[in-house]
């Protein structure tokens, strides 16, 4: 047990109606903070009213981007309790990111306790309408006021919470994806497997070009040959070809999604043929031409499953299946969200109830 000090907000905010919720615009009344100072280590765990940070303009994170984050979700379950999805999978991932960015690791038990205590305090903020949830954003930033380039000696670890609306208010909606070979997201040895702001900064320009062309997101190809499929920037990607489920392997340039892992667990348990293998964009196009490309879908915490009904690759258009939501995509969405909301049996013990 850790002692986490609590300073309660004097006045509580007015909560938005579930129907007004979007993504990432509204934050709850409290936040968790933990400070790091060398050589003492992580200190002073506390929950305080949600409020702006005051920082020196020379604070290192603002200049050199030494920062990492996580994205977790909690759900209002059928029984009225709150379910947190796979906290023990997300927590160690933050520490894997920390290692790559020379950020000191956080005690995982303290992280877990802080998470539970903060959510418990804010439990009335977890919305109850269909498909709404509480988005949880833990993050660490470098806080030395210093303009030299080196790892910081001080950090802040924080957790903020944001109630979010239904991702698919009009039902499961497929997205159109733009394949880029003009820009590169990550290469082996780089930051591809790390949840760090730098990857998002690097992706913005390609995403803007895709949007201008009428596409929702970018599908990245490998940084060396622009040939093999990587991921979709905020999502991992899966293909169903000839009744086989295929997703690229984790070799350092893509993020190891928890949703990706959950999809692998579920499809393997259902007895589907599942492969983590390199797949080139040419192979995907070839499968499309042969009529064996049945489904394409993205996976991520925000949307869970995001069916893809069009890929644009240079002058070629690829339409998986008949362009409607595929069977595997639908079954995965129904299963994973059913477990999250407590409507289906939690076969893998994914949910922690609070
Ligand atoms: C967070 C993230 C994902 C999805 O991971 P989940 O754990 O399933 O949410 C995929 N790609 C990138 C680059 C990410 O940052």
Coordinates of C-alpha atoms and ligand atoms in Angstrom, one line a residue:
X1 CA 0.0 0.0 0.0
X2 CA 1.1 3.5 -0.8
X3 CA 0.0 6.7 0.7
X4 CA -1.6 8.8 -1.9
X5 CA -2.6 12.3 -0.6
X6 CA -5.9 13.6 -1.7
X7 CA -6.8 17.3 -2.0
X8 CA -10.5 17.5 -3.1
X9 CA -11.8 20.2 -5.4
X10 CA -13.8 22.8 -3.6
X11 CA -16.4 23.0 -6.3
X12 CA -17.2 20.2 -8.7
X13 CA -17.7 20.9 -12.4
X14 CA -21.1 20.4 -14.1
X15 CA -21.0 17.1 -15.9
X16 CA -21.9 17.1 -19.6
X17 CA -24.9 15.0 -20.8
X18 CA -23.8 11.7 -22.3
X19 CA -25.2 13.0 -25.6
X20 CA -22.9 16.0 -25.6
X21 CA -19.7 13.9 -25.2
X22 CA -17.1 13.9 -27.9
X23 CA -13.4 12.8 -27.5
X24 CA -10.8 14.5 -25.3
X25 CA -12.4 17.8 -24.7
X26 CA -13.9 17.5 -21.1
X27 CA -11.8 16.5 -18.1
X28 CA -12.9 15.4 -14.6
X29 CA -12.5 17.2 -11.3
X30 CA -9.2 15.6 -10.2
X31 CA -5.9 14.4 -11.5
X32 CA -3.0 12.3 -10.2
X33 CA 0.6 13.6 -10.0
X34 CA 3.9 12.0 -9.0
X35 CA 7.2 13.9 -9.2
X36 CA 10.7 12.5 -9.9
X37 CA 13.8 14.0 -8.6
X38 CA 17.3 12.5 -8.9
X39 CA 18.7 10.8 -6.8
X40 CA 15.6 10.4 -4.5
X41 CA 13.3 8.8 -7.1
X42 CA 9.6 9.1 -7.6
X43 CA 8.0 11.2 -4.8
X44 CA 4.9 12.7 -3.4
X45 CA 2.0 10.8 -5.0
X46 CA -1.1 12.9 -4.8
X47 CA -4.6 13.5 -6.2
X48 CA -5.4 17.2 -6.6
X49 CA -8.0 19.3 -8.3
X50 CA -7.6 19.3 -12.1
X51 CA -5.8 22.5 -13.0
X52 CA -3.2 24.0 -15.4
X53 CA 0.5 23.3 -14.9
X54 CA 2.8 26.1 -14.4
X55 CA 6.2 25.6 -16.1
X56 CA 9.4 27.5 -16.9
X57 CA 9.5 28.3 -20.6
X58 CA 12.8 26.4 -20.7
X59 CA 11.2 23.1 -19.5
X60 CA 12.9 20.3 -21.4
X61 CA 9.8 18.6 -22.7
X62 CA 8.8 21.7 -24.6
X63 CA 12.1 21.7 -26.5
X64 CA 13.2 18.1 -27.0
X65 CA 10.0 16.1 -26.6
X66 CA 11.1 13.7 -23.8
X67 CA 7.7 12.4 -23.1
X68 CA 5.6 9.3 -23.2
X69 CA 1.9 8.4 -22.6
X70 CA -0.7 5.7 -22.4
X71 CA -4.4 5.4 -23.4
X72 CA -6.6 3.2 -21.3
X73 CA -10.4 2.9 -21.0
X74 CA -13.0 2.3 -18.2
X75 CA -16.6 1.4 -18.9
X76 CA -19.9 1.6 -17.0
X77 CA -20.9 -2.1 -16.8
X78 CA -24.3 -3.7 -16.9
X79 CA -24.2 -4.2 -13.2
X80 CA -23.5 -0.5 -12.5
X81 CA -19.9 -1.1 -11.6
X82 CA -16.9 0.3 -13.4
X83 CA -14.7 -2.0 -15.5
X84 CA -11.2 -1.1 -16.4
X85 CA -9.9 -3.0 -19.5
X86 CA -6.6 -4.8 -19.1
X87 CA -4.8 -2.3 -16.7
X88 CA -2.1 -4.9 -16.2
X89 CA -1.3 -4.9 -19.9
X90 CA -1.2 -1.1 -20.3
X91 CA 0.9 -0.4 -17.1
X92 CA 4.0 -2.3 -18.1
X93 CA 3.9 -0.8 -21.6
X94 CA 4.4 2.7 -20.1
X95 CA 7.6 1.4 -18.5
X96 CA 8.8 -0.1 -21.9
X97 CA 8.3 3.3 -23.4
X98 CA 10.1 4.9 -20.4
X99 CA 13.2 2.8 -21.0
X100 CA 13.5 3.9 -24.6
X101 CA 13.2 7.6 -23.8
X102 CA 15.6 7.4 -20.8
X103 CA 12.8 8.2 -18.4
X104 CA 13.0 6.5 -15.0
X105 CA 10.5 3.6 -14.6
X106 CA 7.4 4.1 -12.4
X107 CA 6.6 1.5 -9.7
X108 CA 3.8 -0.5 -11.4
X109 CA 2.0 -1.2 -8.2
X110 CA 1.9 2.5 -7.4
X111 CA 0.6 3.3 -10.9
X112 CA -2.1 0.7 -10.5
X113 CA -3.2 2.0 -7.1
X114 CA -3.2 5.6 -8.3
X115 CA -5.3 4.6 -11.3
X116 CA -7.9 2.8 -9.1
X117 CA -8.0 5.5 -6.5
X118 CA -8.5 8.3 -9.0
X119 CA -11.1 6.4 -11.0
X120 CA -12.9 5.5 -7.7
X121 CA -12.9 9.2 -6.7
X122 CA -14.3 10.2 -10.1
X123 CA -16.7 7.3 -10.6
X124 CA -19.7 9.5 -11.2
X125 CA -17.9 10.8 -14.3
X126 CA -18.0 7.4 -16.0
X127 CA -20.9 7.8 -18.4
X128 CA -23.6 5.2 -18.6
X129 CA -25.1 5.5 -22.1
X130 CA -24.4 2.9 -24.8
X131 CA -20.8 2.9 -26.1
X132 CA -19.7 5.8 -23.9
X133 CA -16.6 5.4 -21.7
X134 CA -14.0 7.1 -19.6
X135 CA -10.7 7.7 -21.4
X136 CA -7.7 7.5 -19.1
X137 CA -4.5 9.4 -20.1
X138 CA -1.4 8.6 -18.0
X139 CA 1.7 10.5 -19.2
X140 CA 5.3 11.5 -18.2
X141 CA 7.1 14.7 -19.1
X142 CA 10.7 15.9 -18.6
X143 CA 10.6 19.0 -16.4
X144 CA 14.2 20.3 -15.9
X145 CA 14.4 24.0 -16.9
X146 CA 17.4 23.5 -19.2
X147 CA 18.2 24.0 -22.8
X148 CA 21.1 21.5 -23.1
X149 CA 20.4 18.1 -24.7
X150 CA 20.4 15.2 -22.2
X151 CA 17.9 13.2 -20.3
X152 CA 16.1 15.4 -17.7
X153 CA 16.8 14.9 -13.9
X154 CA 13.2 15.7 -13.0
X155 CA 9.9 14.4 -14.3
X156 CA 6.1 14.5 -13.7
X157 CA 3.9 11.5 -14.1
X158 CA 0.3 12.4 -14.3
X159 CA -3.1 10.7 -14.9
X160 CA -6.0 12.7 -16.3
X161 CA -9.5 11.4 -17.1
X162 CA -11.9 12.4 -19.9
X163 CA -15.4 11.0 -20.4
X164 CA -15.9 10.2 -24.1
X165 CA -18.9 9.7 -26.4
X166 CA -19.8 6.8 -28.5
X167 CA -17.2 6.2 -31.3
X168 CA -19.9 4.9 -33.6
X169 CA -23.0 6.9 -32.7
X170 CA -24.7 5.8 -36.0
X171 CA -23.5 2.2 -35.7
X172 CA -20.3 0.5 -36.8
X173 CA -18.9 2.7 -39.5
X174 CA -16.1 1.6 -41.9
X175 CA -13.2 4.0 -42.7
X176 CA -11.3 4.8 -45.8
X177 CA -7.5 4.6 -45.6
X178 CA -4.7 6.3 -47.6
X179 CA -1.5 4.3 -48.1
X180 CA 1.5 6.5 -48.1
X181 CA 5.0 5.7 -49.6
X182 CA 6.0 9.4 -49.6
X183 CA 6.4 9.7 -45.8
X184 CA 7.8 7.3 -43.2
X185 CA 6.6 6.9 -39.6
X186 CA 9.4 4.8 -38.0
X187 CA 12.3 2.5 -38.7
X188 CA 13.8 -0.3 -36.8
X189 CA 15.9 1.1 -34.0
X190 CA 13.7 4.2 -33.8
X191 CA 10.7 5.0 -31.7
X192 CA 8.0 3.1 -33.6
X193 CA 7.2 0.8 -30.7
X194 CA 7.0 3.6 -28.1
X195 CA 3.9 5.6 -27.2
X196 CA 5.6 9.0 -27.5
X197 CA 4.5 12.4 -28.9
X198 CA 7.3 12.4 -31.5
X199 CA 5.6 9.6 -33.5
X200 CA 2.4 11.7 -33.6
X201 CA 4.2 14.9 -34.6
X202 CA 5.9 12.9 -37.4
X203 CA 2.6 11.6 -38.7
X204 CA 0.6 14.9 -38.9
X205 CA 1.6 16.0 -42.4
X206 CA 0.8 12.7 -44.1
X207 CA -2.5 12.6 -42.2
X208 CA -3.4 16.1 -43.4
X209 CA -2.7 15.1 -47.0
X210 CA -4.8 12.0 -46.6
X211 CA -7.7 14.1 -45.2
X212 CA -7.5 16.5 -48.1
X213 CA -7.8 13.5 -50.4
X214 CA -11.0 12.4 -48.5
X215 CA -9.4 9.6 -46.4
X216 CA -9.6 9.2 -42.6
X217 CA -6.2 7.9 -41.7
X218 CA -2.8 6.9 -43.2
X219 CA -1.5 3.4 -43.6
X220 CA 2.3 3.4 -43.1
X221 CA 4.6 1.1 -45.0
X222 CA 8.0 0.1 -43.8
X223 CA 10.7 2.8 -43.7
X224 CA 13.3 0.9 -45.8
X225 CA 11.5 -0.4 -48.8
X226 CA 8.1 1.2 -48.6
X227 CA 6.7 -2.3 -49.2
X228 CA 5.6 -4.0 -46.1
X229 CA 2.5 -3.0 -44.1
X230 CA 3.2 -1.4 -40.7
X231 CA 0.2 0.2 -39.0
X232 CA -2.3 3.0 -39.1
X233 CA -0.7 5.6 -36.8
X234 CA -3.3 5.3 -34.0
X235 CA -4.2 1.7 -34.8
X236 CA -2.7 -1.7 -35.6
X237 CA -4.0 -3.3 -38.8
X238 CA -5.3 -6.8 -39.6
X239 CA -6.2 -8.5 -42.9
X240 CA -8.4 -11.5 -43.5
X241 CA -7.2 -13.2 -46.7
X242 CA -8.5 -16.7 -47.6
X243 CA -10.0 -17.1 -44.2
X244 CA -6.6 -16.4 -42.6
X245 CA -6.2 -13.5 -40.1
X246 CA -2.9 -11.7 -40.7
X247 CA -1.2 -8.8 -38.9
X248 CA 2.4 -7.6 -39.1
X249 CA 4.8 -8.8 -36.4
X250 CA 6.2 -6.6 -33.6
X251 CA 9.8 -6.0 -34.6
X252 CA 10.4 -2.5 -33.2
X253 CA 8.8 -0.2 -35.8
X254 CA 5.2 -0.6 -34.8
X255 CA 3.3 -0.2 -31.5
X256 CA 2.3 -3.3 -29.7
X257 CA -1.4 -2.5 -29.2
X258 CA -3.3 -4.1 -26.3
X259 CA -6.3 -4.3 -28.6
X260 CA -4.1 -6.1 -31.2
X261 CA -3.1 -8.5 -28.5
X262 CA -6.8 -9.0 -27.4
X263 CA -7.8 -9.7 -31.1
X264 CA -5.0 -12.3 -31.4
X265 CA -6.1 -14.0 -28.1
X266 CA -9.8 -14.1 -29.2
X267 CA -9.3 -15.2 -32.8
X268 CA -6.9 -17.9 -31.7
X269 CA -9.4 -19.1 -29.1
X270 CA -12.1 -19.2 -31.7
X271 CA -9.9 -21.6 -33.8
X272 CA -9.3 -19.2 -36.7
X273 CA -6.0 -19.4 -38.6
X274 CA -3.9 -16.5 -37.3
X275 CA -0.5 -15.3 -38.5
X276 CA 1.8 -12.5 -37.3
X277 CA 3.8 -12.1 -40.5
X278 CA 5.1 -9.5 -42.9
X279 CA 2.6 -8.7 -45.6
X280 CA 3.4 -6.4 -48.4
X281 CA 1.0 -3.9 -50.0
X282 CA 1.5 -5.8 -53.3
X283 CA 0.3 -9.0 -51.6
X284 CA -2.8 -7.1 -50.4
X285 CA -3.5 -5.8 -53.9
X286 CA -3.0 -9.2 -55.4
X287 CA -5.4 -10.8 -52.9
X288 CA -7.9 -8.1 -53.8
X289 CA -7.5 -8.8 -57.5
X290 CA -7.9 -12.5 -56.9
X291 CA -11.0 -11.9 -54.8
X292 CA -9.5 -13.4 -51.6
X293 CA -9.2 -10.1 -49.6
X294 CA -12.1 -10.6 -47.3
X295 CA -11.6 -8.0 -44.6
X296 CA -9.3 -5.2 -43.4
X297 CA -9.7 -3.7 -39.9
X298 CA -7.8 -1.5 -37.5
X299 CA -7.5 -2.1 -33.8
X300 CA -7.0 0.4 -31.0
X301 CA -8.3 1.4 -27.6
X302 CA -10.4 4.4 -28.9
X303 CA -12.5 2.5 -31.5
X304 CA -11.7 -1.1 -30.5
X305 CA -12.3 -2.4 -34.1
X306 CA -12.3 0.0 -37.1
X307 CA -13.4 -1.8 -40.3
X308 CA -11.8 -0.5 -43.5
X309 CA -13.8 -0.4 -46.6
X310 CA -11.3 1.2 -48.9
X311 CA -7.5 1.5 -49.3
X312 CA -6.0 4.0 -51.7
X313 CA -2.5 3.1 -52.9
X314 CA -1.2 5.4 -55.5
X315 CA -3.7 5.2 -58.4
X316 CA -5.1 1.9 -57.1
X317 CA -8.2 1.4 -55.0
X318 CA -8.5 -1.7 -52.9
X319 CA -12.0 -2.7 -51.6
X320 CA -12.0 -5.6 -49.1
X321 CA -14.8 -8.1 -49.5
X322 CA -18.0 -6.4 -50.8
X323 CA -17.2 -3.2 -49.0
X324 CA -19.5 -3.8 -46.1
X325 CA -18.4 -4.8 -42.5
X326 CA -16.8 -8.2 -42.5
X327 CA -17.8 -11.1 -40.3
X328 CA -14.6 -11.3 -38.3
X329 CA -14.6 -7.5 -37.7
X330 CA -18.2 -7.6 -36.5
X331 CA -17.6 -10.7 -34.3
X332 CA -14.5 -9.1 -32.7
X333 CA -16.2 -5.8 -32.0
X334 CA -19.3 -7.5 -30.5
X335 CA -17.1 -9.8 -28.4
X336 CA -14.6 -7.3 -27.0
X337 CA -17.1 -4.5 -26.4
X338 CA -19.5 -7.1 -24.9
X339 CA -16.8 -8.1 -22.4
X340 CA -15.9 -4.4 -21.7
X341 CA -19.6 -3.5 -20.9
X342 CA -20.1 -6.7 -18.9
X343 CA -22.6 -8.2 -21.3
X344 CA -20.5 -11.2 -22.2
X345 CA -18.4 -13.6 -20.1
X346 CA -14.9 -12.3 -19.5
X347 CA -13.1 -15.5 -20.7
X348 CA -9.6 -14.1 -20.4
X349 CA -10.0 -12.1 -17.2
X350 CA -9.5 -8.8 -19.1
X351 CA -11.6 -6.6 -16.9
X352 CA -10.9 -5.2 -13.4
X353 CA -14.1 -4.2 -11.7
X354 CA -14.3 -1.3 -9.3
Ligands
LIG1 C1 -1.8 3.4 -28.9 C2 -1.4 3.1 -30.3 C3 -2.0 2.0 -31.0 C4 -3.1 1.1 -30.5 O1 -2.8 0.5 -29.3 P1 -3.9 0.0 -28.2 O2 -3.1 -0.4 -27.0 O3 -4.6 -1.1 -28.9 O4 -4.7 1.2 -27.9 C5 -1.5 1.7 -32.3 N1 -0.6 2.5 -32.9 C6 0.0 3.5 -32.2 C7 1.1 4.3 -32.9 C8 -0.4 3.9 -30.9 O5 0.1 4.9 -30.3

